[in-house]
PDB file of C-alpha atoms in Angstrom:
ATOM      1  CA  UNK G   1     -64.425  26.826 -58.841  1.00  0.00           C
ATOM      2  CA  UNK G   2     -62.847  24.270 -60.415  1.00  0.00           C
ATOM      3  CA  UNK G   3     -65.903  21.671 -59.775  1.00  0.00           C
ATOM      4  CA  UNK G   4     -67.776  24.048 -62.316  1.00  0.00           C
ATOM      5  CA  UNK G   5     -65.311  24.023 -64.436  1.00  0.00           C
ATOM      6  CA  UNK G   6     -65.258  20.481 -65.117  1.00  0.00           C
ATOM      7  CA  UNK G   7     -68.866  20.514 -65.084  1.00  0.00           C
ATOM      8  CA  UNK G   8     -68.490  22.930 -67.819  1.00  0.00           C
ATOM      9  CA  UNK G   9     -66.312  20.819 -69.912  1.00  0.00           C
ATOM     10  CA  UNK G  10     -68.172  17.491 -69.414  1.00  0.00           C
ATOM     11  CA  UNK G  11     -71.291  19.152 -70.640  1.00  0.00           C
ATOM     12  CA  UNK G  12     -69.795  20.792 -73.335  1.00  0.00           C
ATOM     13  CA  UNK G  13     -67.907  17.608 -74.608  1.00  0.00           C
ATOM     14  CA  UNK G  14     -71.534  15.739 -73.979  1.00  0.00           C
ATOM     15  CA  UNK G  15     -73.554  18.543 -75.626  1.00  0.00           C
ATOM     16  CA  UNK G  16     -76.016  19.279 -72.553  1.00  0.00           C
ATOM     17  CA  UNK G  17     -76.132  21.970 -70.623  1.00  0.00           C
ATOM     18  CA  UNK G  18     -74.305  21.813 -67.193  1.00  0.00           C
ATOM     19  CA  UNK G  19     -77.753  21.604 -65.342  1.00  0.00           C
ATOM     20  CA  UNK G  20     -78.655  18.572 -67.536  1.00  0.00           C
ATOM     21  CA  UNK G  21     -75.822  16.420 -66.236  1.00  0.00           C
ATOM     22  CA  UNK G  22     -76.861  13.477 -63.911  1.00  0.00           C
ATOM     23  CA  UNK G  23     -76.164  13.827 -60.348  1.00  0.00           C
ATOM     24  CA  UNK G  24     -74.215  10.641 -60.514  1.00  0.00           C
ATOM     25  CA  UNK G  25     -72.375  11.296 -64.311  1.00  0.00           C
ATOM     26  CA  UNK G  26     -71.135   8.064 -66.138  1.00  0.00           C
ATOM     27  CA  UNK G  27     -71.200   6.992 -69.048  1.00  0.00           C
ATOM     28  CA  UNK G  28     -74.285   4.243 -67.961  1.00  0.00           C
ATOM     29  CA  UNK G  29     -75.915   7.510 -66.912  1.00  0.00           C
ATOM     30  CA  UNK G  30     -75.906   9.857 -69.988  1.00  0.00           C
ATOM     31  CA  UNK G  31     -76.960   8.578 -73.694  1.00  0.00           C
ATOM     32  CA  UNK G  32     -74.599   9.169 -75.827  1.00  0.00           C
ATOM     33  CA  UNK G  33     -71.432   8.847 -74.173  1.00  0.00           C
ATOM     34  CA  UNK G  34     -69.131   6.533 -75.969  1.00  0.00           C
ATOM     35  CA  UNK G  35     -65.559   6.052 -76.473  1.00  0.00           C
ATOM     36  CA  UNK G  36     -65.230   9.344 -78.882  1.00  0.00           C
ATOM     37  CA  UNK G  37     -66.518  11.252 -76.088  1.00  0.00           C
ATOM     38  CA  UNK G  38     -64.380   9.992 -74.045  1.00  0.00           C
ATOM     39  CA  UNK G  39     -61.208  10.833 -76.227  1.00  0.00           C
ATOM     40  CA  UNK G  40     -63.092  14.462 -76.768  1.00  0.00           C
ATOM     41  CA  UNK G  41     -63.542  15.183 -73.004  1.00  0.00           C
ATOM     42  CA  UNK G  42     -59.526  14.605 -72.226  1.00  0.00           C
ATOM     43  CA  UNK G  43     -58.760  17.057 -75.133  1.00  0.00           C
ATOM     44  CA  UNK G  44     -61.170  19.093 -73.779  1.00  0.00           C
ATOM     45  CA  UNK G  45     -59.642  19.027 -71.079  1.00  0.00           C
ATOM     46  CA  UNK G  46     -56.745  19.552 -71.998  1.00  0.00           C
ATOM     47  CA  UNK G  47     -57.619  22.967 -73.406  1.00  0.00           C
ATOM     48  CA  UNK G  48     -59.343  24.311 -70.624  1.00  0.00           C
ATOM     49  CA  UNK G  49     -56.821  23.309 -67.936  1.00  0.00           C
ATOM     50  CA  UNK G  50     -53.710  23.363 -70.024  1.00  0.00           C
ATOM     51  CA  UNK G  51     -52.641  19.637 -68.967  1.00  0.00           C
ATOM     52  CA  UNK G  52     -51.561  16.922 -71.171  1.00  0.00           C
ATOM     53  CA  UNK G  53     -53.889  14.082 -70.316  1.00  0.00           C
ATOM     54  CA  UNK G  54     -52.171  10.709 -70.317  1.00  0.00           C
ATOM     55  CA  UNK G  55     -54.157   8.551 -72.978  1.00  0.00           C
ATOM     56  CA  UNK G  56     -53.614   5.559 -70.571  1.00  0.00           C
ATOM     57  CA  UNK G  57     -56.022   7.181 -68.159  1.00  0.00           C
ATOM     58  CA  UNK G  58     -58.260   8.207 -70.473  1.00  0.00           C
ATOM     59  CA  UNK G  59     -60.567   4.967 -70.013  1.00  0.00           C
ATOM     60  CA  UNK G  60     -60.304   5.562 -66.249  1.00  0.00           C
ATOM     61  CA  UNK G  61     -62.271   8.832 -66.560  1.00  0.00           C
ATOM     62  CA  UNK G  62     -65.780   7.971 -66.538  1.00  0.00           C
ATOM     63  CA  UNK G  63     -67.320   9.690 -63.785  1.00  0.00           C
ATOM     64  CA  UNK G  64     -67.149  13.269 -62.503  1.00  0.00           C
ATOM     65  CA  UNK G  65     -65.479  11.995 -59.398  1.00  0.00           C
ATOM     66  CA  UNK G  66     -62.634  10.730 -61.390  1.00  0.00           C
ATOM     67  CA  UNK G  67     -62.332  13.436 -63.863  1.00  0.00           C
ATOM     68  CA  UNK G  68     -62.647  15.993 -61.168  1.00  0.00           C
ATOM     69  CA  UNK G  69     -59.420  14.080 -59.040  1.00  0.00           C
ATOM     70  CA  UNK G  70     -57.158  13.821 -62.285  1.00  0.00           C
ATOM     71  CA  UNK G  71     -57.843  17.163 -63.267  1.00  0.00           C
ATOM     72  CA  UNK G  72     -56.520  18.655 -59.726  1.00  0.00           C
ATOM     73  CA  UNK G  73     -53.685  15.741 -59.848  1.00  0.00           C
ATOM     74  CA  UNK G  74     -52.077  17.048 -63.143  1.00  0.00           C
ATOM     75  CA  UNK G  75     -53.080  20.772 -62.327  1.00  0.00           C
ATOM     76  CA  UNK G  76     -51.974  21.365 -59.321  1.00  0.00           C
TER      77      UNK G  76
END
């Protein structure tokens, strides 16, 4: 499903595996995620869902939540 998906992609992007990731994901949540990341997990996503991410919402997407709305937003 597409929640896996994502889940798949933030890991990936964060370098954990998807059972790793917090319950509640953010970037106060998981070391290591900074403002490269960030820029990574839209290309990532990008790839995977074959959207262009606007790179004015790119600061907006720091939590699974919002990641997971955008993603069906632009996709659907």
């Amino acid at each position: 499903m597409l929640e896996g998906r994502v889940r798949d992609v933030i890991a990936s992007v964060l370098s954990m595996s998807p059972g790793e990731l917090p319950a509640r994901l953010s970037p106060e949540t998981v070391p290591g995620w900074s403002s490269l990341c960030q820029v990574q997990l839209a290309l990532a996503l990008e790839q995977e869902f074959g959207v262009e991410v606007d790179p004015n919402v790119i600061p907006d997407l720091v939590s699974e939540a919002a990641i997971l709305d955008y993603v069906r937003e632009v996709a659907a």
